[in-house]
Each structure stands twice: as structure tokens, then as C-alpha cells.
Short mmCIF file of C-alpha atoms in Angstrom, two decimals:
data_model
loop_
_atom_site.label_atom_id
_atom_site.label_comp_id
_atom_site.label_asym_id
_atom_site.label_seq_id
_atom_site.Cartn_x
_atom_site.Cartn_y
_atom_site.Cartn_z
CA UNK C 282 188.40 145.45 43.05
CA UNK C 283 185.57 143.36 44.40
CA UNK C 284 187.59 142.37 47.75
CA UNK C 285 188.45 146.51 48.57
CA UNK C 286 185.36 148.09 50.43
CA UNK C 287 183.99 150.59 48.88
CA UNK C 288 183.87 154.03 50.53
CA UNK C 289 180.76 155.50 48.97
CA UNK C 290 178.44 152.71 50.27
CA UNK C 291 178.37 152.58 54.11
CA UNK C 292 178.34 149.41 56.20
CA UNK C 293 175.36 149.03 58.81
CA UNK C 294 177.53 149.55 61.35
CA UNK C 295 178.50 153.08 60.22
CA UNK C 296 174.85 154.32 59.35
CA UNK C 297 174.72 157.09 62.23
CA UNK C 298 170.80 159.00 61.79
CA UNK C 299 170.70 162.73 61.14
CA UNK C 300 169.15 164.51 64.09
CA UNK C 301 166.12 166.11 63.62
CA UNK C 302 165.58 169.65 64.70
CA UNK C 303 163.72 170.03 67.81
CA UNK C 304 160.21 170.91 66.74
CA UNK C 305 156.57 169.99 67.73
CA UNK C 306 156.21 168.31 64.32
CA UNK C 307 160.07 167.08 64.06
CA UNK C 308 160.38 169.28 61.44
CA UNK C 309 161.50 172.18 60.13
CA UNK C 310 159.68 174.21 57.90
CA UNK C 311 161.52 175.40 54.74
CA UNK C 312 159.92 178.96 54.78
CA UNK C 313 162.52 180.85 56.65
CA UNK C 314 160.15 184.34 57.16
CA UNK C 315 157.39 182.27 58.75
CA UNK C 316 157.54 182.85 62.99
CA UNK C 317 156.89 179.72 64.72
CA UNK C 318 154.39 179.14 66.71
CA UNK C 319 154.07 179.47 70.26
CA UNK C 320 151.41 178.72 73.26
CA UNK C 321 148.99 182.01 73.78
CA UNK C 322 150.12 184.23 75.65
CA UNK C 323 147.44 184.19 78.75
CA UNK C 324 147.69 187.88 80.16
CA UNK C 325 144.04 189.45 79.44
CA UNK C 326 141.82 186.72 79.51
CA UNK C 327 139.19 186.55 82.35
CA UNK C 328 140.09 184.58 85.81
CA UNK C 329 137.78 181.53 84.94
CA UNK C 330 139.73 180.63 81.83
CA UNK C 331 143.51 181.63 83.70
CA UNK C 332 142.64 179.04 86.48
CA UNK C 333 144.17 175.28 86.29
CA UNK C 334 141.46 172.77 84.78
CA UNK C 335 141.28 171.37 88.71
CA UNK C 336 140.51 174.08 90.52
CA UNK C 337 137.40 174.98 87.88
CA UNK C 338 136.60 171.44 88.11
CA UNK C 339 136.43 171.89 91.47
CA UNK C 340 134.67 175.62 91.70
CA UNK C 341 131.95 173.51 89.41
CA UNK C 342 131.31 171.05 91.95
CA UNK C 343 130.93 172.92 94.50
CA UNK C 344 128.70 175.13 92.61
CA UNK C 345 126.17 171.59 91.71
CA UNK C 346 126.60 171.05 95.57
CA UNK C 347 124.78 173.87 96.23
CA UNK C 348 122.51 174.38 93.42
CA UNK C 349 121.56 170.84 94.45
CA UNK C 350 120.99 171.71 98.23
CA UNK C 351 118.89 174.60 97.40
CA UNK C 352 116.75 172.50 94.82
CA UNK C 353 116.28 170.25 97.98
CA UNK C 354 115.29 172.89 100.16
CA UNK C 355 113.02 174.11 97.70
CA UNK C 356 111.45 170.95 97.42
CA UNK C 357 110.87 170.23 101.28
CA UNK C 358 109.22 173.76 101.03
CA UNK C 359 106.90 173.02 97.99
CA UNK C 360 105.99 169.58 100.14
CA UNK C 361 105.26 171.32 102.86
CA UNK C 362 103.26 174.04 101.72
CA UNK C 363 101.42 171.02 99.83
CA UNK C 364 100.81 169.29 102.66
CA UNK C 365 98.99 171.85 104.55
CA UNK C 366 97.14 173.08 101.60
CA UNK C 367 95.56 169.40 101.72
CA UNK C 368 95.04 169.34 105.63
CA UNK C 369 93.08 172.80 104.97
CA UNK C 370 91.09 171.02 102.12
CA UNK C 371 90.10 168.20 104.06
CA UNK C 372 88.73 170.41 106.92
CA UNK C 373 87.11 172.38 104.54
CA UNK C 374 85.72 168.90 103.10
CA UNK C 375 84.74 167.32 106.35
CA UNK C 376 83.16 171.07 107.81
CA UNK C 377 81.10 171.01 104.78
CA UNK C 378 79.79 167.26 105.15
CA UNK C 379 79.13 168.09 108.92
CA UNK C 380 77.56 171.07 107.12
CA UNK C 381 75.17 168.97 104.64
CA UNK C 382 74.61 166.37 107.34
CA UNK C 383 73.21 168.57 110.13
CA UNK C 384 70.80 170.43 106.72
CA UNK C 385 69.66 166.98 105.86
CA UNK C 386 68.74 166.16 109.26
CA UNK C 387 67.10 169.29 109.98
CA UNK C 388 65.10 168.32 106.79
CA UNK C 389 64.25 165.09 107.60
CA UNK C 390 62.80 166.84 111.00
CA UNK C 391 60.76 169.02 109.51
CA UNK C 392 59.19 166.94 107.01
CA UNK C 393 58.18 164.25 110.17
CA UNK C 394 56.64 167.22 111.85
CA UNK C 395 54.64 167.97 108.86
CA UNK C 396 53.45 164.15 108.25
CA UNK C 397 52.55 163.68 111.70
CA UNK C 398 50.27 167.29 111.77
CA UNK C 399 48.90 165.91 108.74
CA UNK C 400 48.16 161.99 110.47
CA UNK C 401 47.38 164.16 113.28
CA UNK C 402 44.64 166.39 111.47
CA UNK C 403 43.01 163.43 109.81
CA UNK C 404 40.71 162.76 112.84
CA UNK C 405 36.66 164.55 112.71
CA UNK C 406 37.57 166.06 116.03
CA UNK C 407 40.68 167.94 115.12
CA UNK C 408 39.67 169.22 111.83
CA UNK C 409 36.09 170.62 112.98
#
């Protein structure tokens, strides 16, 4: 009885695998009234989400292009206006020292006028 293969016990050679059903999983569920799922179905949704991942990707960069130029352009403006606000305040700043200068030295006149009247009246002559 030992020699005679047995028929209940396979051989390696005639172990053929069981197919599995075709599933996302590779299984089957064992609830027969539960529907399978399936992708979403796309009609209603707005055009931004319909659109392939690369063409959004691209919309977006486009989109930072631009936001980026106009940052730029805004910038150049801000300099700009910056730099003439300062050329105004430094006129304003050097008028106002030509200004002060020109008071001081009218000053300065008028108090060497007034010394030299006084020298000037300390003399008998000129103050009888």
C-alpha cells in the first residue's frame, strides 16, 4: 500500500493555484447585496477639479508667474516713488540750511553794525 500513490494527496507538480477573482483587493466579498465600488462619476463638478493634474499644475504656474511679475512691478513703483520722496526731502533740507545760513549771516551783520555804532559813539565828540 505504501508503494501505490495516493490520490487524495497531490504531488508538487500537480498543485495548480485557484484564480482569484479580479478585484481591487483580490477578493471577493461574501455579501452578495453589497454594489461594488466604482471611480466617481465626474459629470457636475466644477472645471478646475475635471482638468488633468498637469494642466492645473500648469494654470498654477502661470498664475505665480504673474502674481510674481506684478509684485515686481509693484516694487520698482514703491522704489521709485521712494526715491523721489527723498530727492524732495533733501531739497527741502538743503533750501532750509541755505535758509538758516543766509538768517545767521544777516544776524551776524547786524549785530557788527550795532558794535561798531556803539565803538563808534564812545568818542566826547560824537556823543555831545
Amino acid at each position: 500500500m505504501s508503494d501505490a500513490p495516493s490520490s487524495s494527496i497531490p504531488t508538487p507538480a500537480e498543485v495548480v493555484p485557484i484564480p482569484v477573482a479580479p478585484t481591487s483587493a483580490g477578493r471577493v466579498s461574501g455579501k452578495p447585496w453589497k454594489y461594488t465600488k466604482s471611480a466617481t462619476v465626474r459629470s457636475n463638478l466644477p472645471e478646475g477639479v475635471k482638468s488633468k493634474w498637469s494642466e492645473r499644475m500648469e494654470k498654477t504656474k502661470k498664475e505665480k508667474a504673474i502674481k510674481q511679475l506684478q509684485t515686481e512691478l509693484k516694487e520698482e513703483k514703491q522704489a521709485e516713488i521712494a526715491r523721489r520722496r527723498e530727492i524732495t526731502l533733501e531739497r527741502k533740507r538743503a533750501a532750509e540750511e541755505k535758509r538758516r545760513l543766509e538768517e545767521d549771516r544777516a544776524k551776524m551783520g547786524a549785530r557788527k553794525a550795532a558794535r561798531l555804532r556803539r565803538k563808534a559813539g564812545r568818542t566826547k565828540k560824537l556823543n555831545h
